Amino acid sequence: MKHFPIFVRLEGRRVVLSGGGEAALAKLRLLLKTEAHLTVFAHTPAPEIEDWAATGRLRLVRRAMEPGDTLCAVLFYAADEDDAKDARTVAIARADGAMINIVDNLEDSAFITPAIVDRDPVTVAIGTEGAAPVLARAIKADLEAKLPATLGVLARIGKAFRRTVEVLPMGRKRRDFWADYYFDAGPRALEEHGEDGVNTALRALLEKHENAVEREGHVAFVGAGPGDPDLLTLKARKALDTADVVIHDRLVTPEILELARREAILIDAGKTGFGPAMAQDEINALIVEHAQTGAQVVRLKGGDPTVFGRLDEEIDAVMQAGIAWHVVPGITAASASVASIGQSLTKRGRNGSVRLLTGHDMKGFADHDWRALSRPGEVAAVYMGKKSARFIQGRLIMHGADRATPVTLIENASRPDQRRIASTLDRLVRDMDSAELTGPALMLIGLAPRATEARKITQTQEFA
Ligand code: SAH
């Protein structure tokens, strides 16, 4: 992040702009939304600027800027659309200590003006550091459509009510009150009875919340999927939106944690494969402890929580403590991995069943039905198998598996750094060693990436 977004208080402060053309107009339209004291320096200002000056919305000075003209200004906009003129005004403003923006010159600007969605006092600022103005416009249009025009009114009325709401204890009770107001009672009252109705509704709502019984703690065991935030379910998103506490494991990516409610407490219960780890008992206790304070706990697990997730032990602990819970399934690594190589987990005529295996269990390398797994056409997804490749290879070959059986390794499935390594049973150990896997990796036994050519043909056939 080269530019850090902040909201600058401009109420009663000086903002100076040099320029009177199109670029100046575009910036002034935004600046006029603020309560800043605006001064514009322009020889030949656009008629709009003259009108604004005539109605006292800004001060217009019909000459070039001179040293001292930007004294005490917080912000300065160089908008003469002329490099030489801009360089001159910028030198003056810089000497006077103002933060500088040169219109359409990202490199030499100290700050940039974002695209703005205005629901005053709610303001959304969108920036792309100049990388993709088209994207900023698309996001703005999307938000404009999504955020009701009444949001600003509700926020303004709500703000005036903040002190009154302090009768509710801080934390969840107050949050519940505001969520109820902004997403339910507020919009309804505004639509039915206008602004006065909102005030009445606020008082009624407060009474309701004051008398409400304490909310019970709850634990949601939520699948975070393989890493791509777009592969979260809507239910997972909702759970993250409302969580008080998020206890996650190491597989959950930062992009996903970023989606948790800003006030949520994030706890890393990360367990490294073989390294030091928070013991399962400690995790169980942690979940229970938080839920017992009445918190909405999200136990966030990579992939699907029901696949190699020690879910049952955690559910047992939660049930023993008499706490309510539910499970939100997620996309398991095997699903993301086969998707990435264009294959199916099952296929008519090839394999009518698929196995999800662990490479190691509590005793070390995990034992499986090697004879069955060695049959042609069998498909298995091996989780936590990085260290057990040699063991698995040996067992399968010993039980008569074809050495040419395809094996595909998928590292970081669904993430930007995803890698697919096509190997065979014979070459598995060698290929795995030279791949130097560092991220989570899944081994797909019996599946090779679908050849690109073949895929094209199949797709054409499907669409025909
Ligand atoms: N509950 C998880 C699995 C937990 S076990 C799920 O359903 O996916 C951890 C193992 O999952 C890792 O050792 C790795 O084998 C596999 N895994 C998890 N995320 C992965 C990813 N994005 N890419 C490849 N393998 C992954």
Short mmCIF file of C-alpha atoms and ligand atoms in Angstrom, two decimals:
data_model
loop_
_atom_site.label_atom_id
_atom_site.label_comp_id
_atom_site.label_asym_id
_atom_site.label_seq_id
_atom_site.Cartn_x
_atom_site.Cartn_y
_atom_site.Cartn_z
CA MET A 1 0.00 0.00 0.00
CA LYS A 2 1.76 3.15 -1.17
CA HIS A 3 -1.13 5.40 -0.14
CA PHE A 4 -2.76 5.13 3.26
CA PRO A 5 -6.42 6.17 3.32
CA ILE A 6 -7.40 8.61 6.04
CA PHE A 7 -10.22 11.13 6.50
CA VAL A 8 -8.90 14.66 6.94
CA ARG A 9 -10.87 17.13 9.03
CA LEU A 10 -11.47 20.13 6.76
CA GLU A 11 -14.14 21.87 8.78
CA GLY A 12 -13.00 25.51 9.05
CA ARG A 13 -9.58 24.78 7.51
CA ARG A 14 -8.06 26.38 4.40
CA VAL A 15 -7.91 24.53 1.12
CA VAL A 16 -6.36 26.29 -1.86
CA LEU A 17 -6.69 25.44 -5.53
CA SER A 18 -4.96 27.00 -8.48
CA GLY A 19 -6.75 26.69 -11.82
CA GLY A 20 -10.07 27.56 -13.41
CA GLY A 21 -10.77 24.90 -16.06
CA GLU A 22 -12.22 21.42 -16.23
CA ALA A 23 -9.75 19.81 -13.81
CA ALA A 24 -10.38 22.57 -11.27
CA LEU A 25 -14.15 22.14 -11.61
CA ALA A 26 -13.98 18.39 -11.02
CA LYS A 27 -12.02 18.83 -7.80
CA LEU A 28 -14.09 21.79 -6.60
CA ARG A 29 -17.32 19.83 -6.97
CA LEU A 30 -15.92 17.36 -4.44
CA LEU A 31 -14.38 19.98 -2.18
CA LEU A 32 -17.63 21.93 -2.01
CA LYS A 33 -19.16 18.98 -0.18
CA THR A 34 -16.82 19.74 2.71
CA GLU A 35 -16.91 22.56 5.24
CA ALA A 36 -13.46 23.85 4.25
CA HIS A 37 -12.67 27.50 3.47
CA LEU A 38 -11.90 27.26 -0.24
CA THR A 39 -9.72 29.73 -2.10
CA VAL A 40 -9.34 29.53 -5.87
CA PHE A 41 -6.66 31.32 -7.85
CA ALA A 42 -7.62 31.71 -11.53
CA HIS A 43 -7.14 34.33 -14.24
CA THR A 44 -10.08 33.18 -16.28
CA PRO A 45 -12.33 31.04 -14.10
CA ALA A 46 -15.12 28.87 -15.53
CA PRO A 47 -18.59 30.42 -15.04
CA GLU A 48 -19.45 27.80 -12.39
CA ILE A 49 -16.55 29.01 -10.27
CA GLU A 50 -17.75 32.59 -10.63
CA ASP A 51 -21.22 31.53 -9.50
CA TRP A 52 -19.82 29.73 -6.47
CA ALA A 53 -17.79 32.81 -5.60
CA ALA A 54 -20.85 35.04 -6.01
CA THR A 55 -22.87 32.88 -3.64
CA GLY A 56 -20.07 32.86 -1.09
CA ARG A 57 -19.25 29.20 -1.38
CA LEU A 58 -15.61 29.93 -2.14
CA ARG A 59 -13.22 32.86 -2.41
CA LEU A 60 -12.06 33.66 -5.92
CA VAL A 61 -8.79 35.52 -6.59
CA ARG A 62 -8.34 36.52 -10.24
CA ARG A 63 -4.59 36.40 -10.49
CA ALA A 64 -1.73 33.94 -10.40
CA MET A 65 -0.77 32.55 -7.03
CA GLU A 66 2.07 34.30 -5.19
CA PRO A 67 4.26 33.28 -2.26
CA GLY A 68 2.27 33.53 0.96
CA ASP A 69 -1.06 32.75 -0.74
CA THR A 70 -1.13 29.27 0.73
CA LEU A 71 -0.26 30.16 4.31
CA CYS A 72 -2.02 27.84 6.77
CA ALA A 73 -3.58 25.80 3.96
CA VAL A 74 -3.89 22.10 4.81
CA LEU A 75 -4.34 20.99 1.23
CA PHE A 76 -3.31 22.43 -2.07
CA TYR A 77 -4.54 21.39 -5.51
CA ALA A 78 -2.45 22.29 -8.56
CA ALA A 79 -5.08 22.23 -11.29
CA ASP A 80 -3.79 24.56 -14.01
CA GLU A 81 -3.33 21.61 -16.38
CA ASP A 82 0.04 23.01 -17.39
CA ASP A 83 3.28 21.48 -16.14
CA ALA A 84 5.20 24.74 -15.82
CA LYS A 85 2.37 26.55 -14.03
CA ASP A 86 1.78 23.59 -11.74
CA ALA A 87 5.47 23.40 -10.86
CA ARG A 88 5.42 27.06 -9.87
CA THR A 89 2.31 26.87 -7.68
CA VAL A 90 3.46 23.63 -6.08
CA ALA A 91 6.76 25.23 -5.05
CA ILE A 92 4.83 28.03 -3.32
CA ALA A 93 2.39 25.71 -1.57
CA ARG A 94 5.13 23.35 -0.51
CA ALA A 95 7.10 26.20 1.05
CA ASP A 96 3.95 27.12 2.98
CA GLY A 97 3.68 23.56 4.28
CA ALA A 98 0.50 22.37 2.53
CA MET A 99 -0.05 18.78 1.39
CA ILE A 100 0.02 18.77 -2.37
CA ASN A 101 -2.01 17.19 -5.11
CA ILE A 102 -1.22 17.79 -8.75
CA VAL A 103 -4.17 16.84 -10.90
CA ASP A 104 -3.35 13.84 -13.10
CA ASN A 105 0.18 13.60 -11.75
CA LEU A 106 0.28 10.74 -9.29
CA GLU A 107 4.08 10.60 -9.08
CA ASP A 108 4.61 14.14 -7.78
CA SER A 109 1.51 14.31 -5.59
CA ALA A 110 1.75 13.85 -1.84
CA PHE A 111 -1.87 12.69 -1.67
CA ILE A 112 -4.53 11.58 -4.11
CA THR A 113 -8.26 12.14 -4.10
CA PRO A 114 -10.23 8.90 -4.07
CA ALA A 115 -13.47 8.17 -5.86
CA ILE A 116 -16.16 8.92 -3.29
CA VAL A 117 -19.53 7.41 -2.47
CA ASP A 118 -21.25 10.07 -0.45
CA ARG A 119 -23.88 9.15 2.11
CA ASP A 120 -22.74 11.83 4.52
CA PRO A 121 -21.81 11.16 7.33
CA VAL A 122 -21.06 7.76 5.80
CA THR A 123 -18.35 8.18 3.17
CA VAL A 124 -16.74 5.45 1.13
CA ALA A 125 -13.40 6.29 -0.45
CA ILE A 126 -12.09 4.12 -3.28
CA GLY A 127 -8.52 4.25 -4.50
CA THR A 128 -6.45 2.15 -6.87
CA GLU A 129 -3.20 4.15 -6.56
CA GLY A 130 -3.73 5.15 -10.16
CA ALA A 131 -3.54 1.54 -11.32
CA ALA A 132 -7.10 1.09 -12.53
CA PRO A 133 -9.43 4.10 -12.65
CA VAL A 134 -11.95 1.96 -14.55
CA LEU A 135 -12.07 -0.41 -11.63
CA ALA A 136 -12.58 2.43 -9.15
CA ARG A 137 -15.49 3.70 -11.24
CA ALA A 138 -17.05 0.24 -11.43
CA ILE A 139 -16.75 -0.26 -7.66
CA LYS A 140 -18.23 3.18 -7.07
CA ALA A 141 -21.19 2.45 -9.36
CA ASP A 142 -21.72 -0.85 -7.59
CA LEU A 143 -21.72 0.77 -4.14
CA GLU A 144 -23.92 3.65 -5.28
CA ALA A 145 -26.50 1.08 -6.30
CA LYS A 146 -26.08 -0.99 -3.16
CA LEU A 147 -26.14 1.67 -0.45
CA PRO A 148 -29.61 3.13 -0.02
CA ALA A 149 -29.82 6.89 -0.40
CA THR A 150 -31.40 6.97 3.08
CA LEU A 151 -28.26 5.60 4.71
CA GLY A 152 -26.91 9.08 5.36
CA VAL A 153 -30.15 10.21 7.00
CA LEU A 154 -30.20 7.15 9.23
CA ALA A 155 -26.57 7.65 10.21
CA ARG A 156 -27.15 11.32 10.99
CA ILE A 157 -30.17 10.60 13.19
CA GLY A 158 -28.35 7.68 14.75
CA LYS A 159 -25.35 9.81 15.59
CA ALA A 160 -27.48 12.24 17.57
CA PHE A 161 -28.83 9.27 19.54
CA ARG A 162 -25.46 7.78 20.49
CA ARG A 163 -25.33 9.29 23.99
CA THR A 164 -28.79 8.00 24.82
CA VAL A 165 -27.79 4.48 23.84
CA GLU A 166 -25.06 4.51 26.47
CA VAL A 167 -27.63 3.13 28.92
CA LEU A 168 -26.97 -0.19 27.19
CA PRO A 169 -23.80 -1.92 28.35
CA MET A 170 -20.86 -1.52 25.97
CA GLY A 171 -20.08 -4.35 23.58
CA ARG A 172 -22.51 -6.79 22.11
CA LYS A 173 -25.70 -5.30 23.53
CA ARG A 174 -24.96 -1.95 22.00
CA ARG A 175 -23.85 -3.51 18.73
CA ASP A 176 -27.05 -5.52 18.50
CA PHE A 177 -29.03 -2.36 19.05
CA TRP A 178 -27.29 -0.53 16.20
CA ALA A 179 -27.47 -3.49 13.85
CA ASP A 180 -31.18 -3.67 14.52
CA TYR A 181 -31.49 0.06 13.85
CA TYR A 182 -29.49 0.27 10.62
CA PHE A 183 -30.65 -2.90 8.99
CA ASP A 184 -34.21 -3.29 10.20
CA ALA A 185 -36.08 -0.81 12.39
CA GLY A 186 -34.41 2.33 10.96
CA PRO A 187 -35.05 1.83 7.23
CA ARG A 188 -38.58 0.61 7.96
CA ALA A 189 -39.48 3.63 10.09
CA LEU A 190 -37.98 6.04 7.58
CA GLU A 191 -39.96 4.55 4.75
CA GLU A 192 -43.24 4.47 6.64
CA HIS A 193 -43.12 7.63 8.76
CA GLY A 194 -40.22 9.80 7.60
CA GLU A 195 -37.52 11.30 9.80
CA ASP A 196 -39.78 11.89 12.81
CA GLY A 197 -40.78 8.26 12.64
CA VAL A 198 -37.12 7.28 12.92
CA ASN A 199 -36.74 9.13 16.21
CA THR A 200 -39.81 7.42 17.63
CA ALA A 201 -38.54 4.07 16.35
CA LEU A 202 -35.16 4.64 18.00
CA ARG A 203 -36.76 5.18 21.40
CA ALA A 204 -38.99 2.13 21.03
CA LEU A 205 -36.01 0.07 19.92
CA LEU A 206 -33.94 1.16 22.88
CA GLU A 207 -36.68 0.11 25.26
CA LYS A 208 -36.88 -3.26 23.54
CA HIS A 209 -33.15 -3.79 23.83
CA GLU A 210 -32.98 -2.62 27.43
CA ASN A 211 -35.50 -5.27 28.34
CA ALA A 212 -34.03 -7.96 26.14
CA VAL A 213 -32.62 -10.99 27.87
CA GLU A 214 -28.90 -11.65 27.56
CA ARG A 215 -28.04 -13.38 24.31
CA GLU A 216 -26.65 -16.86 24.65
CA GLY A 217 -23.22 -17.81 23.41
CA HIS A 218 -23.01 -19.85 20.25
CA VAL A 219 -20.33 -21.67 18.28
CA ALA A 220 -20.37 -21.94 14.49
CA PHE A 221 -17.89 -24.43 13.06
CA VAL A 222 -17.25 -22.80 9.72
CA GLY A 223 -15.41 -24.06 6.65
CA ALA A 224 -13.15 -21.36 5.19
CA GLY A 225 -12.53 -23.28 1.96
CA PRO A 226 -9.13 -23.78 0.35
CA GLY A 227 -7.95 -20.16 0.48
CA ASP A 228 -9.63 -18.14 -2.26
CA PRO A 229 -12.09 -15.81 -0.45
CA ASP A 230 -14.50 -16.20 -3.37
CA LEU A 231 -14.84 -19.85 -2.45
CA LEU A 232 -16.39 -19.02 0.92
CA THR A 233 -20.07 -19.86 1.20
CA LEU A 234 -22.55 -17.05 1.81
CA LYS A 235 -23.22 -18.60 5.20
CA ALA A 236 -19.53 -18.44 6.06
CA ARG A 237 -19.49 -14.77 5.04
CA LYS A 238 -22.49 -14.07 7.25
CA ALA A 239 -20.95 -15.89 10.20
CA LEU A 240 -17.77 -13.81 9.82
CA ASP A 241 -19.82 -10.64 9.57
CA THR A 242 -21.41 -11.20 12.96
CA ALA A 243 -18.67 -12.99 14.89
CA ASP A 244 -17.46 -11.68 18.23
CA VAL A 245 -14.56 -14.11 18.30
CA VAL A 246 -12.88 -15.94 15.42
CA ILE A 247 -10.66 -18.87 16.34
CA HIS A 248 -8.89 -19.98 13.19
CA ASP A 249 -6.28 -22.46 12.12
CA ARG A 250 -3.13 -21.91 10.13
CA LEU A 251 -4.69 -22.83 6.79
CA VAL A 252 -7.03 -19.85 6.84
CA THR A 253 -5.60 -17.13 4.59
CA PRO A 254 -5.20 -13.47 5.64
CA GLU A 255 -7.59 -12.42 2.84
CA ILE A 256 -10.33 -14.42 4.53
CA LEU A 257 -9.56 -13.19 8.05
CA GLU A 258 -9.78 -9.70 6.62
CA LEU A 259 -13.52 -10.34 6.14
CA ALA A 260 -14.19 -10.82 9.84
CA ARG A 261 -16.11 -8.07 11.59
CA ARG A 262 -13.64 -5.35 12.44
CA GLU A 263 -14.29 -5.54 16.18
CA ALA A 264 -14.00 -9.34 16.28
CA ILE A 265 -11.24 -10.86 18.36
CA LEU A 266 -9.03 -13.02 16.12
CA ILE A 267 -7.26 -15.94 17.73
CA ASP A 268 -4.72 -18.07 15.87
CA ALA A 269 -4.94 -21.65 17.06
CA GLY A 270 -2.59 -22.58 14.22
CA LYS A 271 -1.25 -26.04 14.27
CA THR A 272 1.88 -26.74 12.25
CA GLY A 273 2.06 -30.28 10.89
CA PHE A 274 4.87 -31.51 13.10
CA GLY A 275 5.96 -28.42 14.98
CA PRO A 276 4.75 -26.93 18.25
CA ALA A 277 1.02 -26.47 18.40
CA MET A 278 -1.74 -25.31 20.62
CA ALA A 279 -2.95 -28.60 22.09
CA GLN A 280 -6.42 -29.72 21.07
CA ASP A 281 -7.56 -29.55 24.69
CA GLU A 282 -6.48 -25.95 24.88
CA ILE A 283 -8.40 -25.13 21.72
CA ASN A 284 -11.51 -26.86 23.04
CA ALA A 285 -11.24 -24.92 26.28
CA LEU A 286 -10.72 -21.65 24.41
CA ILE A 287 -13.85 -22.14 22.31
CA VAL A 288 -15.96 -23.00 25.34
CA GLU A 289 -14.55 -20.17 27.44
CA HIS A 290 -15.45 -17.54 24.88
CA ALA A 291 -18.91 -18.94 24.16
CA GLN A 292 -19.66 -18.98 27.89
CA THR A 293 -19.26 -15.21 28.03
CA GLY A 294 -22.18 -15.03 25.59
CA ALA A 295 -19.96 -14.48 22.53
CA GLN A 296 -20.83 -15.58 19.01
CA VAL A 297 -17.78 -17.72 18.31
CA VAL A 298 -16.72 -18.72 14.82
CA ARG A 299 -14.37 -21.67 14.80
CA LEU A 300 -12.92 -21.19 11.35
CA LYS A 301 -11.23 -24.15 9.72
CA GLY A 302 -9.47 -24.46 6.39
CA GLY A 303 -11.41 -26.35 3.71
CA ASP A 304 -14.37 -28.24 5.10
CA PRO A 305 -14.50 -28.54 8.89
CA THR A 306 -15.66 -32.15 8.64
CA VAL A 307 -12.55 -33.28 6.74
CA PHE A 308 -9.49 -33.96 8.92
CA GLY A 309 -10.53 -31.09 11.14
CA ARG A 310 -10.86 -32.72 14.59
CA LEU A 311 -14.36 -31.33 14.51
CA ASP A 312 -15.93 -34.05 16.65
CA GLU A 313 -13.66 -33.40 19.59
CA GLU A 314 -14.57 -29.74 19.52
CA ILE A 315 -18.29 -30.43 19.16
CA ASP A 316 -18.10 -32.81 22.13
CA ALA A 317 -16.50 -30.13 24.27
CA VAL A 318 -19.08 -27.54 23.25
CA MET A 319 -21.99 -29.92 23.85
CA GLN A 320 -20.63 -30.88 27.25
CA ALA A 321 -20.68 -27.23 28.20
CA GLY A 322 -24.30 -27.02 27.03
CA ILE A 323 -23.54 -24.46 24.32
CA ALA A 324 -25.53 -24.26 21.07
CA TRP A 325 -23.60 -24.89 17.86
CA HIS A 326 -23.91 -25.57 14.15
CA VAL A 327 -21.66 -26.50 11.26
CA VAL A 328 -21.19 -24.53 8.04
CA PRO A 329 -19.62 -26.77 5.41
CA GLY A 330 -16.82 -25.54 3.17
CA ILE A 331 -15.04 -26.53 0.01
CA THR A 332 -12.46 -29.14 0.87
CA ALA A 333 -8.95 -29.12 -0.61
CA ALA A 334 -9.74 -32.21 -2.72
CA SER A 335 -12.58 -30.41 -4.52
CA ALA A 336 -10.46 -27.33 -5.19
CA SER A 337 -7.56 -29.50 -6.35
CA VAL A 338 -9.47 -31.59 -8.89
CA ALA A 339 -11.13 -28.42 -10.15
CA SER A 340 -7.71 -26.94 -10.79
CA ILE A 341 -6.70 -29.82 -13.05
CA GLY A 342 -10.07 -30.10 -14.80
CA GLN A 343 -10.85 -33.53 -13.45
CA SER A 344 -13.67 -35.16 -11.49
CA LEU A 345 -13.33 -36.89 -8.16
CA THR A 346 -15.53 -39.69 -9.49
CA LYS A 347 -16.14 -40.77 -13.06
CA ARG A 348 -18.47 -43.28 -14.60
CA GLY A 349 -16.57 -46.35 -15.67
CA ARG A 350 -13.39 -45.31 -13.89
CA ASN A 351 -14.02 -44.94 -10.18
CA GLY A 352 -17.34 -45.17 -8.40
CA SER A 353 -15.79 -44.19 -5.11
CA VAL A 354 -13.07 -41.88 -3.94
CA ARG A 355 -11.04 -41.93 -0.78
CA LEU A 356 -9.93 -39.00 1.32
CA LEU A 357 -6.81 -40.18 3.15
CA THR A 358 -4.48 -38.70 5.66
CA GLY A 359 -0.75 -39.14 5.12
CA HIS A 360 -0.08 -39.38 8.79
CA ASP A 361 -2.08 -39.95 11.92
CA MET A 362 -1.32 -39.71 15.61
CA LYS A 363 0.91 -42.80 15.44
CA GLY A 364 2.96 -41.66 12.42
CA PHE A 365 2.45 -42.71 8.80
CA ALA A 366 -1.17 -43.72 8.40
CA ASP A 367 -2.09 -47.22 7.27
CA HIS A 368 -4.80 -47.75 4.67
CA ASP A 369 -6.33 -50.44 2.52
CA TRP A 370 -3.33 -50.46 0.17
CA ARG A 371 -4.56 -53.46 -1.80
CA ALA A 372 -7.79 -51.72 -2.76
CA LEU A 373 -5.95 -48.47 -3.48
CA SER A 374 -3.56 -50.24 -5.84
CA ARG A 375 -6.28 -51.29 -8.29
CA PRO A 376 -6.33 -49.51 -11.66
CA GLY A 377 -8.69 -46.55 -11.86
CA GLU A 378 -8.75 -45.94 -8.10
CA VAL A 379 -8.69 -42.30 -7.04
CA ALA A 380 -7.54 -41.00 -3.67
CA ALA A 381 -6.84 -37.56 -2.28
CA VAL A 382 -4.07 -37.62 0.29
CA TYR A 383 -4.16 -34.84 2.87
CA MET A 384 -1.14 -34.01 5.02
CA GLY A 385 0.92 -36.26 2.78
CA LYS A 386 4.06 -34.22 2.15
CA LYS A 387 6.23 -36.32 4.42
CA SER A 388 4.70 -39.67 3.61
CA ALA A 389 5.23 -39.79 -0.17
CA ARG A 390 7.94 -42.45 0.07
CA PHE A 391 5.87 -44.57 2.42
CA ILE A 392 2.78 -44.37 0.23
CA GLN A 393 4.74 -45.05 -2.93
CA GLY A 394 6.33 -48.13 -1.35
CA ARG A 395 3.05 -49.52 -0.02
CA LEU A 396 1.20 -49.11 -3.31
CA ILE A 397 3.93 -50.63 -5.44
CA MET A 398 4.26 -53.50 -2.96
CA HIS A 399 0.57 -54.20 -3.41
CA GLY A 400 0.89 -54.33 -7.19
CA ALA A 401 0.01 -50.81 -8.30
CA ASP A 402 1.13 -49.82 -11.79
CA ARG A 403 4.25 -47.65 -11.52
CA ALA A 404 2.86 -45.45 -14.30
CA THR A 405 -0.24 -44.56 -12.23
CA PRO A 406 -0.66 -40.79 -12.51
CA VAL A 407 -0.21 -38.76 -9.33
CA THR A 408 -0.75 -35.00 -9.25
CA LEU A 409 0.46 -32.69 -6.50
CA ILE A 410 -1.44 -29.49 -5.95
CA GLU A 411 0.12 -26.90 -3.72
CA ASN A 412 -1.88 -23.88 -2.50
CA ALA A 413 -4.99 -24.96 -4.39
CA SER A 414 -7.23 -22.01 -5.38
CA ARG A 415 -4.68 -19.42 -4.23
CA PRO A 416 -2.72 -17.04 -6.45
CA ASP A 417 0.44 -19.09 -5.85
CA GLN A 418 -1.20 -22.40 -6.78
CA ARG A 419 1.14 -24.99 -8.37
CA ARG A 420 0.26 -28.23 -10.13
CA ILE A 421 2.88 -30.91 -10.51
CA ALA A 422 2.02 -33.86 -12.74
CA SER A 423 3.91 -36.97 -11.65
CA THR A 424 3.55 -40.74 -11.55
CA LEU A 425 3.78 -43.24 -8.75
CA ASP A 426 7.23 -44.15 -10.00
CA ARG A 427 8.60 -40.60 -10.00
CA LEU A 428 6.61 -39.33 -7.03
CA VAL A 429 9.37 -38.99 -4.46
CA ARG A 430 11.81 -37.43 -6.89
CA ASP A 431 9.25 -34.97 -8.24
CA MET A 432 8.09 -34.04 -4.78
CA ASP A 433 11.64 -33.40 -3.60
CA SER A 434 12.50 -31.18 -6.52
CA ALA A 435 9.20 -29.29 -6.19
CA GLU A 436 10.27 -28.05 -2.73
CA LEU A 437 6.72 -27.57 -1.55
CA THR A 438 6.27 -24.94 1.12
CA GLY A 439 2.50 -24.39 1.18
CA PRO A 440 -0.28 -26.87 1.97
CA ALA A 441 -0.30 -29.59 -0.67
CA LEU A 442 -2.64 -32.33 -1.70
CA MET A 443 -1.69 -35.51 -3.49
CA LEU A 444 -4.18 -36.86 -6.01
CA ILE A 445 -3.46 -40.52 -6.70
CA GLY A 446 -4.90 -41.85 -9.96
CA LEU A 447 -5.49 -38.46 -11.60
CA ALA A 448 -3.44 -36.48 -14.12
CA PRO A 449 -4.21 -32.93 -15.23
CA ARG A 450 -6.57 -33.05 -18.17
CA ALA A 451 -4.59 -32.21 -21.29
CA THR A 452 -5.40 -28.74 -22.60
CA GLU A 453 -6.10 -30.03 -26.09
CA ALA A 454 -8.38 -32.75 -24.82
CA ARG A 455 -10.23 -30.21 -22.70
CA LYS A 456 -10.90 -27.99 -25.68
CA ILE A 457 -12.35 -30.91 -27.62
CA THR A 458 -14.54 -32.04 -24.75
CA GLN A 459 -15.84 -28.56 -24.19
CA THR A 460 -16.74 -28.13 -27.84
CA GLN A 461 -18.55 -31.43 -27.72
CA GLU A 462 -20.39 -30.45 -24.59
CA PHE A 463 -21.51 -27.16 -26.03
CA ALA A 464 -22.49 -28.64 -29.43
N1 SAH B 1 -10.25 -29.42 6.51
C1 SAH B 1 -9.26 -29.27 5.45
C2 SAH B 1 -8.13 -30.24 5.59
C3 SAH B 1 -7.30 -30.09 6.83
S1 SAH B 1 -5.92 -31.13 6.86
C4 SAH B 1 -9.97 -29.41 4.10
O1 SAH B 1 -11.12 -29.81 4.05
O2 SAH B 1 -9.35 -29.09 3.08
C5 SAH B 1 -4.66 -30.12 6.16
C6 SAH B 1 -4.27 -30.61 4.80
O3 SAH B 1 -5.24 -30.20 3.86
C7 SAH B 1 -2.98 -30.04 4.27
O4 SAH B 1 -1.87 -30.75 4.78
C8 SAH B 1 -3.13 -30.26 2.79
O5 SAH B 1 -2.88 -31.59 2.45
C9 SAH B 1 -4.60 -30.03 2.60
N2 SAH B 1 -4.92 -28.66 2.12
C10 SAH B 1 -5.63 -27.73 2.77
N3 SAH B 1 -5.74 -26.61 2.03
C11 SAH B 1 -5.09 -26.86 0.89
C12 SAH B 1 -4.85 -26.10 -0.30
N4 SAH B 1 -5.30 -24.85 -0.45
N5 SAH B 1 -4.14 -26.69 -1.29
C13 SAH B 1 -3.68 -27.94 -1.16
N6 SAH B 1 -3.88 -28.69 -0.08
C14 SAH B 1 -4.57 -28.16 0.93
#
